[in-house]
Amino acid sequence: MMKKKDAMRQMGSLLAGLLILASIALAKHGSLPGHDFQATTATAHQADNDTLQVLDDGSMVVNTTSIASDIIGYAGTVPLLITIKDNRVEHIKALPNQETENFFETAAELLSRWNGKTTEEAEALQVDAVSGATFSSKAIIGNVQRGLAYARRAQATIAQPSFDWSVKNIAGILVVLMAAILPLFVKNKTYRFCQSTLNVVVLGLWCGSFLSYTSLMGYMAHGMNPLAVAVPCLMLLVALVYPLIGHKSYYCTHLCPFGSLQYMASRCVSYKVKMGARLVRGLDIFRKLLWCVLMILIWTGVWADWTDYEPFAAFIFQSASWVVIAIAIAFVLLSFVVVRPYCRFICPMGTWLRICQSSKWRLF
């Protein structure tokens, strides 16, 4: 059992980690759930008044910025302008957002799907997310549904997004629950390899679900709707809660798709490069210093876009940049001779989780 003193210190570490996340979310996005610190009072007032505009030709233009602020894509909100004329959707335009450019360009092909349909037909239309840009796609779909409902009802009270009952989402939830429960009781290597395979195939390649700095900053800046992002929500719950009950690094070891892929690669080759204790300590210090530098880059705004190069996004290979894919491949290849090199010596996401779960009053 964890000592009461250690438990209190660990709770303090979790709070410190969340404050760090809030600070970098504020630095990059300029907002926290419920408040946009970059917007002036006048701008905020204008946004409220401009949610629904009626043009001279009778067209209605719905701005989903304020009515869909809880619908989050991969890195943040995805506001749209929906133009409706003669009760038909004339066109839909994306407003500026903070999604990764490659992902959003792939998802943006959805914007024409509702053109020419009546508002009733458009609301009833079942549109599937674009493979390779799932989160951005779902955000676009959610914004369109919210905007159409607002236009039709002419009121601000819009229904919350319903739970996604798709096979993919249910499969993702089941795999997360398996990883969260079974390793507590099953300790053999065969099971771990099978679970790792499910993590890679289902969570990574199929669902495109993982924890990264980009996603966490988006959740911290704009909020997290458990119904809309059930799989990442469960993953985050495991990552933050399990260390409080004595299971440190549980997410990294048993759930992270990229960590699982490195583990699988390491099992394929018995030979491993021998690393002395001094070298391992040096690489660990490098990981800590790298994390500090990366945080400073976000806080100062010098290069906040480094988060776009985390290798996790390579699972969404249809939209990931070649640089991200190359980074991911390099670390997987290195994993054949070095056990989980990215996890142990680089991963900023893992370093933040270590801060959150520390039971000692020190930086890491």
PDB file of C-alpha atoms in Angstrom, residues 16-151:
ATOM      1  CA  ALA A  16       1.637  20.410 -10.618  1.00  0.00           C
ATOM      2  CA  GLY A  17       1.486  18.441 -13.873  1.00  0.00           C
ATOM      3  CA  LEU A  18      -1.998  19.740 -14.630  1.00  0.00           C
ATOM      4  CA  LEU A  19      -0.887  23.304 -13.925  1.00  0.00           C
ATOM      5  CA  ILE A  20       2.022  22.864 -16.329  1.00  0.00           C
ATOM      6  CA  LEU A  21      -0.381  21.543 -18.970  1.00  0.00           C
ATOM      7  CA  ALA A  22      -2.743  24.462 -18.356  1.00  0.00           C
ATOM      8  CA  SER A  23       0.108  26.946 -18.735  1.00  0.00           C
ATOM      9  CA  ILE A  24       1.281  25.591 -22.087  1.00  0.00           C
ATOM     10  CA  ALA A  25      -2.318  25.269 -23.324  1.00  0.00           C
ATOM     11  CA  LEU A  26      -2.831  28.916 -22.421  1.00  0.00           C
ATOM     12  CA  ALA A  27       0.452  29.869 -24.096  1.00  0.00           C
ATOM     13  CA  LYS A  28      -0.405  28.085 -27.357  1.00  0.00           C
ATOM     14  CA  HIS A  29      -4.187  28.437 -27.584  1.00  0.00           C
ATOM     15  CA  GLY A  30      -4.809  31.476 -25.391  1.00  0.00           C
ATOM     16  CA  SER A  31      -7.766  29.813 -23.710  1.00  0.00           C
ATOM     17  CA  LEU A  32      -8.907  27.451 -20.998  1.00  0.00           C
ATOM     18  CA  PRO A  33     -12.322  25.739 -20.798  1.00  0.00           C
ATOM     19  CA  GLY A  34     -14.980  28.392 -20.529  1.00  0.00           C
ATOM     20  CA  HIS A  35     -12.814  31.430 -21.242  1.00  0.00           C
ATOM     21  CA  ASP A  36     -10.842  32.767 -24.178  1.00  0.00           C
ATOM     22  CA  PHE A  37      -8.132  34.994 -22.716  1.00  0.00           C
ATOM     23  CA  GLN A  38      -7.067  36.286 -26.124  1.00  0.00           C
ATOM     24  CA  ALA A  39     -10.475  37.623 -27.031  1.00  0.00           C
ATOM     25  CA  THR A  40     -11.370  41.141 -26.003  1.00  0.00           C
ATOM     26  CA  THR A  41     -14.757  41.904 -24.516  1.00  0.00           C
ATOM     27  CA  ALA A  42     -15.835  43.585 -27.723  1.00  0.00           C
ATOM     28  CA  THR A  43     -14.766  40.627 -29.833  1.00  0.00           C
ATOM     29  CA  ALA A  44     -16.567  38.184 -27.578  1.00  0.00           C
ATOM     30  CA  HIS A  45     -19.731  40.314 -27.682  1.00  0.00           C
ATOM     31  CA  GLN A  46     -19.547  40.488 -31.461  1.00  0.00           C
ATOM     32  CA  ALA A  47     -19.168  36.713 -31.727  1.00  0.00           C
ATOM     33  CA  ASP A  48     -22.328  36.211 -29.687  1.00  0.00           C
ATOM     34  CA  ASN A  49     -24.295  38.579 -31.926  1.00  0.00           C
ATOM     35  CA  ASP A  50     -22.872  37.087 -35.124  1.00  0.00           C
ATOM     36  CA  THR A  51     -23.849  33.474 -34.468  1.00  0.00           C
ATOM     37  CA  LEU A  52     -26.769  33.895 -36.867  1.00  0.00           C
ATOM     38  CA  GLN A  53     -26.840  36.582 -39.555  1.00  0.00           C
ATOM     39  CA  VAL A  54     -29.488  37.234 -42.186  1.00  0.00           C
ATOM     40  CA  LEU A  55     -28.107  38.690 -45.416  1.00  0.00           C
ATOM     41  CA  ASP A  56     -29.886  41.056 -47.817  1.00  0.00           C
ATOM     42  CA  ASP A  57     -30.786  38.208 -50.174  1.00  0.00           C
ATOM     43  CA  GLY A  58     -32.481  36.297 -47.355  1.00  0.00           C
ATOM     44  CA  SER A  59     -29.607  33.859 -46.796  1.00  0.00           C
ATOM     45  CA  MET A  60     -28.793  32.819 -43.244  1.00  0.00           C
ATOM     46  CA  VAL A  61     -25.173  32.483 -42.156  1.00  0.00           C
ATOM     47  CA  VAL A  62     -24.468  30.466 -39.019  1.00  0.00           C
ATOM     48  CA  ASN A  63     -21.115  30.908 -37.285  1.00  0.00           C
ATOM     49  CA  THR A  64     -20.504  27.855 -35.078  1.00  0.00           C
ATOM     50  CA  THR A  65     -17.655  29.443 -33.075  1.00  0.00           C
ATOM     51  CA  SER A  66     -19.660  29.939 -29.903  1.00  0.00           C
ATOM     52  CA  ILE A  67     -22.378  27.283 -30.240  1.00  0.00           C
ATOM     53  CA  ALA A  68     -19.915  24.455 -30.908  1.00  0.00           C
ATOM     54  CA  SER A  69     -17.067  25.471 -28.606  1.00  0.00           C
ATOM     55  CA  ASP A  70     -17.259  22.096 -26.832  1.00  0.00           C
ATOM     56  CA  ILE A  71     -16.669  20.114 -30.036  1.00  0.00           C
ATOM     57  CA  ILE A  72     -12.944  19.471 -30.261  1.00  0.00           C
ATOM     58  CA  GLY A  73     -10.965  18.171 -33.205  1.00  0.00           C
ATOM     59  CA  TYR A  74      -7.402  16.945 -32.936  1.00  0.00           C
ATOM     60  CA  ALA A  75      -5.861  20.186 -31.623  1.00  0.00           C
ATOM     61  CA  GLY A  76      -8.814  22.461 -30.892  1.00  0.00           C
ATOM     62  CA  THR A  77     -12.160  23.744 -32.090  1.00  0.00           C
ATOM     63  CA  VAL A  78     -13.114  23.700 -35.784  1.00  0.00           C
ATOM     64  CA  PRO A  79     -15.546  26.596 -36.333  1.00  0.00           C
ATOM     65  CA  LEU A  80     -17.513  26.819 -39.579  1.00  0.00           C
ATOM     66  CA  LEU A  81     -19.616  29.309 -41.515  1.00  0.00           C
ATOM     67  CA  ILE A  82     -22.758  27.606 -42.821  1.00  0.00           C
ATOM     68  CA  THR A  83     -24.736  29.510 -45.453  1.00  0.00           C
ATOM     69  CA  ILE A  84     -28.391  28.509 -45.901  1.00  0.00           C
ATOM     70  CA  LYS A  85     -30.600  29.938 -48.655  1.00  0.00           C
ATOM     71  CA  ASP A  86     -34.202  28.988 -49.395  1.00  0.00           C
ATOM     72  CA  ASN A  87     -33.958  26.327 -46.683  1.00  0.00           C
ATOM     73  CA  ARG A  88     -31.059  24.621 -48.463  1.00  0.00           C
ATOM     74  CA  VAL A  89     -27.392  24.501 -47.538  1.00  0.00           C
ATOM     75  CA  GLU A  90     -25.616  26.670 -50.077  1.00  0.00           C
ATOM     76  CA  HIS A  91     -22.046  26.167 -48.886  1.00  0.00           C
ATOM     77  CA  ILE A  92     -19.939  25.565 -45.792  1.00  0.00           C
ATOM     78  CA  LYS A  93     -16.648  27.324 -45.125  1.00  0.00           C
ATOM     79  CA  ALA A  94     -14.023  26.518 -42.514  1.00  0.00           C
ATOM     80  CA  LEU A  95     -12.894  29.366 -40.273  1.00  0.00           C
ATOM     81  CA  PRO A  96      -9.287  29.590 -39.002  1.00  0.00           C
ATOM     82  CA  ASN A  97      -8.430  26.780 -36.589  1.00  0.00           C
ATOM     83  CA  GLN A  98      -5.425  25.130 -34.943  1.00  0.00           C
ATOM     84  CA  GLU A  99      -5.732  21.671 -36.458  1.00  0.00           C
ATOM     85  CA  THR A 100      -2.641  20.108 -38.004  1.00  0.00           C
ATOM     86  CA  GLU A 101      -2.734  21.334 -41.609  1.00  0.00           C
ATOM     87  CA  ASN A 102      -2.336  17.924 -43.278  1.00  0.00           C
ATOM     88  CA  PHE A 103      -5.088  16.346 -41.171  1.00  0.00           C
ATOM     89  CA  PHE A 104      -7.528  19.184 -41.754  1.00  0.00           C
ATOM     90  CA  GLU A 105      -6.964  19.305 -45.510  1.00  0.00           C
ATOM     91  CA  THR A 106      -7.923  15.630 -45.634  1.00  0.00           C
ATOM     92  CA  ALA A 107     -11.006  16.162 -43.467  1.00  0.00           C
ATOM     93  CA  ALA A 108     -12.086  19.305 -45.346  1.00  0.00           C
ATOM     94  CA  GLU A 109     -13.336  17.232 -48.269  1.00  0.00           C
ATOM     95  CA  LEU A 110     -16.445  16.689 -46.130  1.00  0.00           C
ATOM     96  CA  LEU A 111     -17.479  20.338 -46.355  1.00  0.00           C
ATOM     97  CA  SER A 112     -19.311  19.892 -49.674  1.00  0.00           C
ATOM     98  CA  ARG A 113     -21.295  16.814 -48.576  1.00  0.00           C
ATOM     99  CA  TRP A 114     -24.258  18.874 -47.316  1.00  0.00           C
ATOM    100  CA  ASN A 115     -24.455  21.322 -50.252  1.00  0.00           C
ATOM    101  CA  GLY A 116     -27.851  21.523 -51.954  1.00  0.00           C
ATOM    102  CA  LYS A 117     -29.736  19.639 -49.249  1.00  0.00           C
ATOM    103  CA  THR A 118     -32.572  21.064 -47.199  1.00  0.00           C
ATOM    104  CA  THR A 119     -31.783  21.709 -43.559  1.00  0.00           C
ATOM    105  CA  GLU A 120     -33.914  18.692 -42.599  1.00  0.00           C
ATOM    106  CA  GLU A 121     -32.117  16.442 -45.124  1.00  0.00           C
ATOM    107  CA  ALA A 122     -28.742  17.796 -44.077  1.00  0.00           C
ATOM    108  CA  GLU A 123     -29.457  17.177 -40.402  1.00  0.00           C
ATOM    109  CA  ALA A 124     -30.544  13.610 -41.134  1.00  0.00           C
ATOM    110  CA  LEU A 125     -27.571  12.913 -43.411  1.00  0.00           C
ATOM    111  CA  GLN A 126     -25.208  10.271 -42.012  1.00  0.00           C
ATOM    112  CA  VAL A 127     -21.669  11.303 -42.899  1.00  0.00           C
ATOM    113  CA  ASP A 128     -18.719   9.077 -42.030  1.00  0.00           C
ATOM    114  CA  ALA A 129     -15.433  10.469 -40.790  1.00  0.00           C
ATOM    115  CA  VAL A 130     -12.581  10.564 -43.294  1.00  0.00           C
ATOM    116  CA  SER A 131     -10.034   7.830 -42.678  1.00  0.00           C
ATOM    117  CA  GLY A 132      -6.757   9.389 -41.598  1.00  0.00           C
ATOM    118  CA  ALA A 133      -8.332  12.511 -40.104  1.00  0.00           C
ATOM    119  CA  THR A 134     -10.901  11.072 -37.715  1.00  0.00           C
ATOM    120  CA  PHE A 135     -10.875  13.752 -35.019  1.00  0.00           C
ATOM    121  CA  SER A 136     -10.941  16.676 -37.467  1.00  0.00           C
ATOM    122  CA  SER A 137     -13.694  14.944 -39.458  1.00  0.00           C
ATOM    123  CA  LYS A 138     -15.848  14.366 -36.385  1.00  0.00           C
ATOM    124  CA  ALA A 139     -15.362  17.983 -35.367  1.00  0.00           C
ATOM    125  CA  ILE A 140     -16.536  19.163 -38.796  1.00  0.00           C
ATOM    126  CA  ILE A 141     -19.554  16.855 -38.674  1.00  0.00           C
ATOM    127  CA  GLY A 142     -20.396  17.969 -35.131  1.00  0.00           C
ATOM    128  CA  ASN A 143     -20.122  21.656 -36.073  1.00  0.00           C
ATOM    129  CA  VAL A 144     -22.377  21.179 -39.099  1.00  0.00           C
ATOM    130  CA  GLN A 145     -25.003  19.350 -37.040  1.00  0.00           C
ATOM    131  CA  ARG A 146     -24.865  21.957 -34.299  1.00  0.00           C
ATOM    132  CA  GLY A 147     -25.077  24.834 -36.799  1.00  0.00           C
ATOM    133  CA  LEU A 148     -27.982  23.302 -38.723  1.00  0.00           C
ATOM    134  CA  ALA A 149     -29.872  22.649 -35.516  1.00  0.00           C
ATOM    135  CA  TYR A 150     -29.285  26.236 -34.413  1.00  0.00           C
ATOM    136  CA  ALA A 151     -30.528  27.604 -37.723  1.00  0.00           C
TER     137      ALA A 151
END
